[in-house]
mmCIF file of N, CA, C and O in Angstrom:
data_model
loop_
_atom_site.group_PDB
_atom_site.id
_atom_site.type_symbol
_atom_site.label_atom_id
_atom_site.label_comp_id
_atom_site.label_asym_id
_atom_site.label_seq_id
_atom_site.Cartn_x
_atom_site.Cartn_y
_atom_site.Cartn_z
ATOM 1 N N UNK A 1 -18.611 -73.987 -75.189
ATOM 2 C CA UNK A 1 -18.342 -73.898 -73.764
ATOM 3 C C UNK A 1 -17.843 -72.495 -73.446
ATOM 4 O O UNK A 1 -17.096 -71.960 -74.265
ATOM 5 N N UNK A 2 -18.251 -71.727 -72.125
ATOM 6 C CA UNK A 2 -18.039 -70.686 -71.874
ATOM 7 C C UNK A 2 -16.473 -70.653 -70.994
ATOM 8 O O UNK A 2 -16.268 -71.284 -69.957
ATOM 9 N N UNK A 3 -15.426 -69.726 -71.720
ATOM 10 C CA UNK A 3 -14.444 -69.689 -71.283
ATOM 11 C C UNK A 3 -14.451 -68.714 -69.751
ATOM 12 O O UNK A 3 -14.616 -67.496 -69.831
ATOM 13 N N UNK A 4 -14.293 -69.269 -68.646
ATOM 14 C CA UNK A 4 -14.306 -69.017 -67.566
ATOM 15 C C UNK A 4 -13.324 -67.793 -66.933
ATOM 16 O O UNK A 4 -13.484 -66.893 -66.109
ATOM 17 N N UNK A 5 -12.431 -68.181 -67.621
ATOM 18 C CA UNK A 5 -11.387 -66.750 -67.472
ATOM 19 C C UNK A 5 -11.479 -65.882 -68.072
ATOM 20 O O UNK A 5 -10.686 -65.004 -67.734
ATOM 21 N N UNK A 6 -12.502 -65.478 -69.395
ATOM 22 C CA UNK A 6 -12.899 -64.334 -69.809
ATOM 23 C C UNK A 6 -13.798 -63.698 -69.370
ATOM 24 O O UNK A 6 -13.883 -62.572 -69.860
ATOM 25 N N UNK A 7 -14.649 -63.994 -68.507
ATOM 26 C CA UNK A 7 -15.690 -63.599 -67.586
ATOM 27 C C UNK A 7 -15.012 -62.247 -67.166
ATOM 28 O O UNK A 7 -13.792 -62.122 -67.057
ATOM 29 N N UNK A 8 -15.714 -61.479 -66.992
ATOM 30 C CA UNK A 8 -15.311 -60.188 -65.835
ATOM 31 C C UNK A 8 -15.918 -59.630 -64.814
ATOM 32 O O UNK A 8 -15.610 -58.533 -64.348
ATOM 33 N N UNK A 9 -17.170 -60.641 -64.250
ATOM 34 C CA UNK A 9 -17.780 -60.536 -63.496
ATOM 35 C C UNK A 9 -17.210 -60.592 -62.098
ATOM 36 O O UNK A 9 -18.090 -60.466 -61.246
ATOM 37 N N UNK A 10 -15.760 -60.774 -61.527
ATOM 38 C CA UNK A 10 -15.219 -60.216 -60.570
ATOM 39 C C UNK A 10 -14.530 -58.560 -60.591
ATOM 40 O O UNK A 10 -13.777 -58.184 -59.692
ATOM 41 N N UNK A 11 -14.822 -57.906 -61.454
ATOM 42 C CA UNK A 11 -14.234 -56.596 -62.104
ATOM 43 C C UNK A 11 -14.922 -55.397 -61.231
ATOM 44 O O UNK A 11 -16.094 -55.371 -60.855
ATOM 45 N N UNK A 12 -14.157 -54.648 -61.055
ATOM 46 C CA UNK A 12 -14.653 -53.598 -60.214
ATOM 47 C C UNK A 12 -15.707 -53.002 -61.325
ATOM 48 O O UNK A 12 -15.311 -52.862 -62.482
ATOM 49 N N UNK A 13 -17.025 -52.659 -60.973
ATOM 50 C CA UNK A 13 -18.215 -51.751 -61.192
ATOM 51 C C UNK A 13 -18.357 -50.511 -61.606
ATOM 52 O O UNK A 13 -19.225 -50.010 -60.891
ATOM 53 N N UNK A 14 -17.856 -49.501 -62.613
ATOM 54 C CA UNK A 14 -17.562 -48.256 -62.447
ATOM 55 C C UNK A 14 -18.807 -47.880 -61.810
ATOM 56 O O UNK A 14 -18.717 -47.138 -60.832
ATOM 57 N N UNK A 15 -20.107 -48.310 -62.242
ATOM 58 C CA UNK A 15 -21.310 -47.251 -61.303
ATOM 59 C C UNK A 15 -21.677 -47.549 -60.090
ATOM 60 O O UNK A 15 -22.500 -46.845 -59.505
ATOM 61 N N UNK A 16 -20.980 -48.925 -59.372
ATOM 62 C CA UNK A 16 -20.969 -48.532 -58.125
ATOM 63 C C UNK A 16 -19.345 -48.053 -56.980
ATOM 64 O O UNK A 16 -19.064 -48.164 -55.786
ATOM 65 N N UNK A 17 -18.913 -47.714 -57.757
ATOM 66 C CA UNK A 17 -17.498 -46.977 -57.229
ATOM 67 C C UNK A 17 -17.678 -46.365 -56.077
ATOM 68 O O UNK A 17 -18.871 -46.645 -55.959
ATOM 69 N N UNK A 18 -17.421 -45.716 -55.079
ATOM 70 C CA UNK A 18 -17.798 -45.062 -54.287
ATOM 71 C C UNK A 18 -18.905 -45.121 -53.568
ATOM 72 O O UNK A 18 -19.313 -44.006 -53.241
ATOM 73 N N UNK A 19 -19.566 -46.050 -53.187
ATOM 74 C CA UNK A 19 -20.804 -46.238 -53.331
ATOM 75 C C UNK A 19 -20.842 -45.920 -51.356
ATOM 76 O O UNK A 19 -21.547 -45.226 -50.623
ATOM 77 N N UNK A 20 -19.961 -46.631 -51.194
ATOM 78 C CA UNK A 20 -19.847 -46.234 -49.547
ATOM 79 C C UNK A 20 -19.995 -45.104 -49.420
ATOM 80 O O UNK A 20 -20.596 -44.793 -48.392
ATOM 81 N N UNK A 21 -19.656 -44.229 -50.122
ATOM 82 C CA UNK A 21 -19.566 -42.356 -49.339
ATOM 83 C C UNK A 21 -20.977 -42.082 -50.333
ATOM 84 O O UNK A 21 -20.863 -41.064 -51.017
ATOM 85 N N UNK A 22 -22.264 -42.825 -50.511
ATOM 86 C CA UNK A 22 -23.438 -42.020 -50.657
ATOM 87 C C UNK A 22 -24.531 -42.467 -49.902
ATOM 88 O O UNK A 22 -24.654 -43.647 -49.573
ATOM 89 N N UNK A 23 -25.322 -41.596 -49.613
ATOM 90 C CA UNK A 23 -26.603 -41.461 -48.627
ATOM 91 C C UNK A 23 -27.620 -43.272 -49.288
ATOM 92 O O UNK A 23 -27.917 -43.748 -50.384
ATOM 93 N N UNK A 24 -27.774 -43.627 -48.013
ATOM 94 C CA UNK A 24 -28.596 -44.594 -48.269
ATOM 95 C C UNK A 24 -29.908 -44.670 -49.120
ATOM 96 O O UNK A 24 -30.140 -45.862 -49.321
ATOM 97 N N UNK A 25 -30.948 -43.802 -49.754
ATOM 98 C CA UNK A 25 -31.704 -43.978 -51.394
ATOM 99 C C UNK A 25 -30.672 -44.110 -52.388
ATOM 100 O O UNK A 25 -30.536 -45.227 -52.887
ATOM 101 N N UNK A 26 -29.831 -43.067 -52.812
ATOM 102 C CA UNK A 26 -28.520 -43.335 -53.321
ATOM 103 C C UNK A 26 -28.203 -44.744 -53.946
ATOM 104 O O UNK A 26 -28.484 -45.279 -55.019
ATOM 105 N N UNK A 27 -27.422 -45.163 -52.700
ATOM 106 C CA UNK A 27 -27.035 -46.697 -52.513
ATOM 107 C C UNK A 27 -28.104 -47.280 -53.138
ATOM 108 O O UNK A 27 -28.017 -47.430 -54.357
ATOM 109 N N UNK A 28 -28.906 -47.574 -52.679
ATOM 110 C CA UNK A 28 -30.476 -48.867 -53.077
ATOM 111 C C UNK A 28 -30.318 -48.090 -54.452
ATOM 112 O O UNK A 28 -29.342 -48.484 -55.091
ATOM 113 N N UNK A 29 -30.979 -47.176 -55.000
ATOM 114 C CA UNK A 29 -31.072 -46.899 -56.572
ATOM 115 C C UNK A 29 -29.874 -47.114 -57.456
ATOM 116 O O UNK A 29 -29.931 -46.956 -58.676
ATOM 117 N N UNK A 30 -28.310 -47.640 -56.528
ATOM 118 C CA UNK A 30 -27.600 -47.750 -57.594
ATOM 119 C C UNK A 30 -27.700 -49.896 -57.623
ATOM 120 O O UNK A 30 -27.444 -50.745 -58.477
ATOM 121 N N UNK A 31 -28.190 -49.933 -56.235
ATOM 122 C CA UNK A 31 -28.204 -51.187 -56.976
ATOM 123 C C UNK A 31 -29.330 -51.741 -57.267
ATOM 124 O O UNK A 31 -29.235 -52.841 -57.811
ATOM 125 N N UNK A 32 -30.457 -51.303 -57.065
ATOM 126 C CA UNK A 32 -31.658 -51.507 -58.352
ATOM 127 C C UNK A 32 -31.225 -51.461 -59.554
ATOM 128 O O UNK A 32 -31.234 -52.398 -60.352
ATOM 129 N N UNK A 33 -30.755 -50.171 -59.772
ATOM 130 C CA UNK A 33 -30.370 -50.121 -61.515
ATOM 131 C C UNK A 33 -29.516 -51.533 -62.148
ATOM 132 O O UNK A 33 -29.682 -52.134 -63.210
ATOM 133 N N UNK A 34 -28.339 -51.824 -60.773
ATOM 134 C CA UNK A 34 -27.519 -52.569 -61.096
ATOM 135 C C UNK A 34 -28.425 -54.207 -61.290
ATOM 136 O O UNK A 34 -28.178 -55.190 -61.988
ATOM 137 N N UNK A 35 -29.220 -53.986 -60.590
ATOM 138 C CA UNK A 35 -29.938 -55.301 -60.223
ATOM 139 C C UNK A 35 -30.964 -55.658 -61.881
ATOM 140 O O UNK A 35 -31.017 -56.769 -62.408
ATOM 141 N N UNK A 36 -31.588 -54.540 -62.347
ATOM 142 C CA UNK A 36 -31.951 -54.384 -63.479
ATOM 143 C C UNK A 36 -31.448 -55.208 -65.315
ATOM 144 O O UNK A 36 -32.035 -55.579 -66.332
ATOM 145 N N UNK A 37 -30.133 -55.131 -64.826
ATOM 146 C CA UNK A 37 -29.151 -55.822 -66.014
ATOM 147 C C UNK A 37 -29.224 -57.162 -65.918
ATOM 148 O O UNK A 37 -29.212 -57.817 -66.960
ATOM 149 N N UNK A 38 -29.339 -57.998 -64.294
ATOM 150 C CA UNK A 38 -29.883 -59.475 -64.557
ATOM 151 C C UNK A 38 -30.529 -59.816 -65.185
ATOM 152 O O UNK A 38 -30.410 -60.762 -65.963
ATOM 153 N N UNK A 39 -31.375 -59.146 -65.018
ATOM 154 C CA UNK A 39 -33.653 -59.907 -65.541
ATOM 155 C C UNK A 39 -33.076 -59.646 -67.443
ATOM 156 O O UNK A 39 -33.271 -60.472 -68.334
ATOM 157 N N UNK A 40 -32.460 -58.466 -67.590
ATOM 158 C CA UNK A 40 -32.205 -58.370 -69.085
ATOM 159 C C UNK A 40 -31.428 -59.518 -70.019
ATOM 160 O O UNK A 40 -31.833 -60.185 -70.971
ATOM 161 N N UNK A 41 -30.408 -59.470 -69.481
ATOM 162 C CA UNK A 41 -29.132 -60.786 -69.912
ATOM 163 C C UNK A 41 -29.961 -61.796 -69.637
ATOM 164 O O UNK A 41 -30.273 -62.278 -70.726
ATOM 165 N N UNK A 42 -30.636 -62.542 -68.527
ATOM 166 C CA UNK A 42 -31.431 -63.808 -68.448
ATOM 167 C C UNK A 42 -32.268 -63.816 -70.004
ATOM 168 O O UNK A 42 -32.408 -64.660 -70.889
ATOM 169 N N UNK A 43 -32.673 -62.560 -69.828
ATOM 170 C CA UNK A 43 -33.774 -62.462 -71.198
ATOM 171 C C UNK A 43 -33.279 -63.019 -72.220
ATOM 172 O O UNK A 43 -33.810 -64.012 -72.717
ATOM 173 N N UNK A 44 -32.263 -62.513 -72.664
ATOM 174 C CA UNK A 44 -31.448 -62.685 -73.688
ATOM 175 C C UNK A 44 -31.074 -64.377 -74.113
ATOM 176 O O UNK A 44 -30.836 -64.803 -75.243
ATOM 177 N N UNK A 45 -31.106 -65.047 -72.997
ATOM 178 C CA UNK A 45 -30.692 -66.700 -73.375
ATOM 179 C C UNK A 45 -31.554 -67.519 -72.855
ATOM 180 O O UNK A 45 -31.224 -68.705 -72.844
ATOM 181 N N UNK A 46 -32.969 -67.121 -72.246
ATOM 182 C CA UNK A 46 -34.172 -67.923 -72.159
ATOM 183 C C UNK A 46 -34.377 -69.421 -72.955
ATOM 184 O O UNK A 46 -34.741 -70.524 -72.546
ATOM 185 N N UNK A 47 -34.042 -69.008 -74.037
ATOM 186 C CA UNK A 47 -34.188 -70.133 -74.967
ATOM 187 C C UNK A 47 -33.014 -71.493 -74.732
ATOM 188 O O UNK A 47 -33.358 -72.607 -75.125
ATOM 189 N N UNK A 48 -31.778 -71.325 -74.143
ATOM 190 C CA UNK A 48 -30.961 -71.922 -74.173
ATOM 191 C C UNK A 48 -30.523 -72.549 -72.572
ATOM 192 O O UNK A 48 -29.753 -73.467 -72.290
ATOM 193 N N UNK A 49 -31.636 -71.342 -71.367
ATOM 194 C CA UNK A 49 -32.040 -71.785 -70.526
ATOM 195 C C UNK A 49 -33.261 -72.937 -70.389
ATOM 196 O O UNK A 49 -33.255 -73.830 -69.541
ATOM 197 N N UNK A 50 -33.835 -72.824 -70.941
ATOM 198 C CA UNK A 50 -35.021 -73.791 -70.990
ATOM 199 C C UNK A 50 -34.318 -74.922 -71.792
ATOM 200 O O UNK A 50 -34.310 -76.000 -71.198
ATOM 201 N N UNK A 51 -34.003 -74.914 -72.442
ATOM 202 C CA UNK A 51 -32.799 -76.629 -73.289
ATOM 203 C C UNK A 51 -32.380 -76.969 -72.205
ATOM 204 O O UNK A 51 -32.825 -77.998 -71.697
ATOM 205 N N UNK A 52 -31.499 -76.270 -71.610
ATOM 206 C CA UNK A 52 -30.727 -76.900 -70.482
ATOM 207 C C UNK A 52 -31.625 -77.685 -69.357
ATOM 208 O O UNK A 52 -31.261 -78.750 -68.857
ATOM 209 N N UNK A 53 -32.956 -76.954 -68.998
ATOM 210 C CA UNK A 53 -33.755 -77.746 -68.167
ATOM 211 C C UNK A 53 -34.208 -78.809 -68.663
ATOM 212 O O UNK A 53 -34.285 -79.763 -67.889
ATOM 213 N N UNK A 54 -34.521 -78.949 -69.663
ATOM 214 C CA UNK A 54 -35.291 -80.027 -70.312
ATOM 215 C C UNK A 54 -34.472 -80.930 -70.908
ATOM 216 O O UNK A 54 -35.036 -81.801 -71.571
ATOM 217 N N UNK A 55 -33.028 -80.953 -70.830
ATOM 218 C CA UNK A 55 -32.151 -81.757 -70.854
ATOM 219 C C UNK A 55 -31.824 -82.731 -69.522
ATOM 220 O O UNK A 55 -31.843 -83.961 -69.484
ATOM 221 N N UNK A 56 -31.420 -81.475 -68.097
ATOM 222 C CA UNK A 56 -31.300 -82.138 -67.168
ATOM 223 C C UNK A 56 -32.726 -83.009 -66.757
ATOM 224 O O UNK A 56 -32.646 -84.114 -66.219
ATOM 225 N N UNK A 57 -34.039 -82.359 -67.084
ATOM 226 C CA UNK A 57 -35.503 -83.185 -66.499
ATOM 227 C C UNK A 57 -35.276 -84.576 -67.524
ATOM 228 O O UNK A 57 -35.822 -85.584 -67.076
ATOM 229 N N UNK A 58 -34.651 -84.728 -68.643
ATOM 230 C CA UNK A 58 -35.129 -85.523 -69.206
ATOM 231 C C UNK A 58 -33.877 -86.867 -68.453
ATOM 232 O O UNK A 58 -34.184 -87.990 -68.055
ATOM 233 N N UNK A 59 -32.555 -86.261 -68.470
ATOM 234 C CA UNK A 59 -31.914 -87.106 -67.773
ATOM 235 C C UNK A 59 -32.383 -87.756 -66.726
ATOM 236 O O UNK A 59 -32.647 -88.949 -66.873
ATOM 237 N N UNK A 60 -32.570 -87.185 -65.565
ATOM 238 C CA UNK A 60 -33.130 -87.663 -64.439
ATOM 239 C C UNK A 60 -34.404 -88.213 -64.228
ATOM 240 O O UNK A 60 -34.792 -88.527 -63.103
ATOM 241 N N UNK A 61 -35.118 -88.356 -65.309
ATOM 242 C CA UNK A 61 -36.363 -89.158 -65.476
ATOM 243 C C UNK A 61 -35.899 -90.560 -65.875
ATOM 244 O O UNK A 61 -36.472 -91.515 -65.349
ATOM 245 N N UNK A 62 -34.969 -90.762 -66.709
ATOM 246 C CA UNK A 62 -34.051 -92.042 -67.192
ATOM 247 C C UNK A 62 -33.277 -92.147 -65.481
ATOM 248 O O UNK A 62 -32.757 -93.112 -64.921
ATOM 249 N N UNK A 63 -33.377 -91.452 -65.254
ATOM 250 C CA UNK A 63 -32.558 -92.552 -63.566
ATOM 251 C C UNK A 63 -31.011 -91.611 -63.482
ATOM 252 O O UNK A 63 -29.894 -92.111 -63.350
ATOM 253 N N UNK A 64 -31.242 -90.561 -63.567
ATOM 254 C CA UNK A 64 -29.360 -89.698 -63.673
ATOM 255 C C UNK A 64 -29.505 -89.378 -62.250
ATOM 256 O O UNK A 64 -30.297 -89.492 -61.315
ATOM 257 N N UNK A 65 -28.356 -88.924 -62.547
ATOM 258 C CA UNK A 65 -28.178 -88.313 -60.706
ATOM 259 C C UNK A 65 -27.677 -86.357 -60.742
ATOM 260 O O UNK A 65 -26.940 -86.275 -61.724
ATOM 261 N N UNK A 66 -27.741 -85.619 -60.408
ATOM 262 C CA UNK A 66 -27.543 -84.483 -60.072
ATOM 263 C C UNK A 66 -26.361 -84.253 -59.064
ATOM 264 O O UNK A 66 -26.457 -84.425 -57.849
ATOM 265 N N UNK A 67 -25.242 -83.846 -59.724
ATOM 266 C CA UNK A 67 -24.219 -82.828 -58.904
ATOM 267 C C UNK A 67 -23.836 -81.703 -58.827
ATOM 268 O O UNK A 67 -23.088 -81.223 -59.680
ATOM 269 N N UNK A 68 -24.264 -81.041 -57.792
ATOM 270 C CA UNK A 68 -23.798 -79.407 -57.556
ATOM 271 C C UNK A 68 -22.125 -79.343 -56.908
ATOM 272 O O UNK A 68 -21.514 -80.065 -56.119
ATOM 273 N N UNK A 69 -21.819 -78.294 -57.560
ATOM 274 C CA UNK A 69 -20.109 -78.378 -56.776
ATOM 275 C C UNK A 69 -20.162 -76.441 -56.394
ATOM 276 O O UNK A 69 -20.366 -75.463 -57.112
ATOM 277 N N UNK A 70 -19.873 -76.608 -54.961
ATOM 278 C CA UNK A 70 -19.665 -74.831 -54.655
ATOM 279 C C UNK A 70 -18.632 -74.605 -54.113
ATOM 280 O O UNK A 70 -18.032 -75.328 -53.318
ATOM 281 N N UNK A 71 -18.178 -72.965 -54.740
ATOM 282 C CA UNK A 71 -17.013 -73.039 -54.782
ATOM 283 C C UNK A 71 -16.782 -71.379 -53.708
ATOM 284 O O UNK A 71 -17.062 -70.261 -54.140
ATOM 285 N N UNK A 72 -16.279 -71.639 -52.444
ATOM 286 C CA UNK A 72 -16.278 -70.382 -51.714
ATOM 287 C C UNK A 72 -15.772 -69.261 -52.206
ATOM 288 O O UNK A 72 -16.124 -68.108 -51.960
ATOM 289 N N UNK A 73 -14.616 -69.785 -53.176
ATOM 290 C CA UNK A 73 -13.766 -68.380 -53.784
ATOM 291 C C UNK A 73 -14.360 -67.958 -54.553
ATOM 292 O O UNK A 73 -14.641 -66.783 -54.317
ATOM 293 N N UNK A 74 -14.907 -68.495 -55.831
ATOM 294 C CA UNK A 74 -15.791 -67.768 -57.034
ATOM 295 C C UNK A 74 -17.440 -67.281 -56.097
ATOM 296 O O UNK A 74 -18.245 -66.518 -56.631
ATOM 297 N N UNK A 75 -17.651 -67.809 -54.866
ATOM 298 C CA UNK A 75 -19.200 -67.921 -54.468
ATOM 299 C C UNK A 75 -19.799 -67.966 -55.332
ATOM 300 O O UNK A 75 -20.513 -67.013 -55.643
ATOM 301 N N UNK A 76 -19.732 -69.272 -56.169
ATOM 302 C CA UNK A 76 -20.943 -69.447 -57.142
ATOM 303 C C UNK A 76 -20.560 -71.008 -57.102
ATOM 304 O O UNK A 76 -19.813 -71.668 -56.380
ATOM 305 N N UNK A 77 -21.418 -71.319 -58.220
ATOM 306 C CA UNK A 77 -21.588 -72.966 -58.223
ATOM 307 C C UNK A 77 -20.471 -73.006 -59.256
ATOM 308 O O UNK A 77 -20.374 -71.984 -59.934
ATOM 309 N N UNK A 78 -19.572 -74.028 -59.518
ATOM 310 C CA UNK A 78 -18.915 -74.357 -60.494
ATOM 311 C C UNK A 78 -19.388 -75.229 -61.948
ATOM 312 O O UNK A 78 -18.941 -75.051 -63.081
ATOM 313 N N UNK A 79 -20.118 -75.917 -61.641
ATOM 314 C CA UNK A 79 -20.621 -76.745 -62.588
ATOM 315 C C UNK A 79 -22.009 -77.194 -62.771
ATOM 316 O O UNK A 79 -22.601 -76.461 -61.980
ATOM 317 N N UNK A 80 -22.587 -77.682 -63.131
ATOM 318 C CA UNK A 80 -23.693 -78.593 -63.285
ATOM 319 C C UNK A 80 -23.928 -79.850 -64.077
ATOM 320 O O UNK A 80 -24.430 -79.711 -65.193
ATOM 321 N N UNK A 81 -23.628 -81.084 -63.640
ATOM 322 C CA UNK A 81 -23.661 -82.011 -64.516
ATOM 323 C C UNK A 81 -24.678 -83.482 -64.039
ATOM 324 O O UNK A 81 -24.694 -84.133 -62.994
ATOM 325 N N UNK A 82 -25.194 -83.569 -64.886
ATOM 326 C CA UNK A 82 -26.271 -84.422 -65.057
ATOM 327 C C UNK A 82 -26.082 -86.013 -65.630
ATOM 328 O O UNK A 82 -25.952 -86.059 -66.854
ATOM 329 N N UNK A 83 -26.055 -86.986 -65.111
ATOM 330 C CA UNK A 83 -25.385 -88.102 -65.524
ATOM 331 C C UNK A 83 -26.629 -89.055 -65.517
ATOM 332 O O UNK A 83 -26.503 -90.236 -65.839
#
């Protein structure tokens, strides 16, 4: 299980620091680049993404139910659980 408080994905950005005081191409190329590191890290656990689907498809073919929980402060989903 992934410990939630070690995350640092609320952490200030060093490469987009300042990002307000640069010219708009600027801006967009720093967050392309930034945008770039998703598609990579996804890469990286493909395999453990696809388990997870084919866990929840297999549940819910047996009759499970699906709960999403969102959470305004983190703006992300909190959980996913499949019953």
């Amino acid at each position: 299980m992934i410990d939630l408080k070690k995350l640092n994905t609320e952490n200030r950005n060093f490469f987009t620091m300042n990002i307000d005081t640069k010219d708009t191409f600027t801006i967009c190329r720093i967050i392309n680049n930034e945008d770039k590191k998703v598609a990579d890290a996804v890469e990286k656990i493909l395999p453990a993404i696809a388990a997870a689907i084919d866990n929840i498809v297999d549940k819910l073919k047996k009759g499970g139910a699906a709960f999403l929980s969102w959470s305004r402060y983190f703006r992300t989903s909190r959980y996913f659980r499949c019953s």
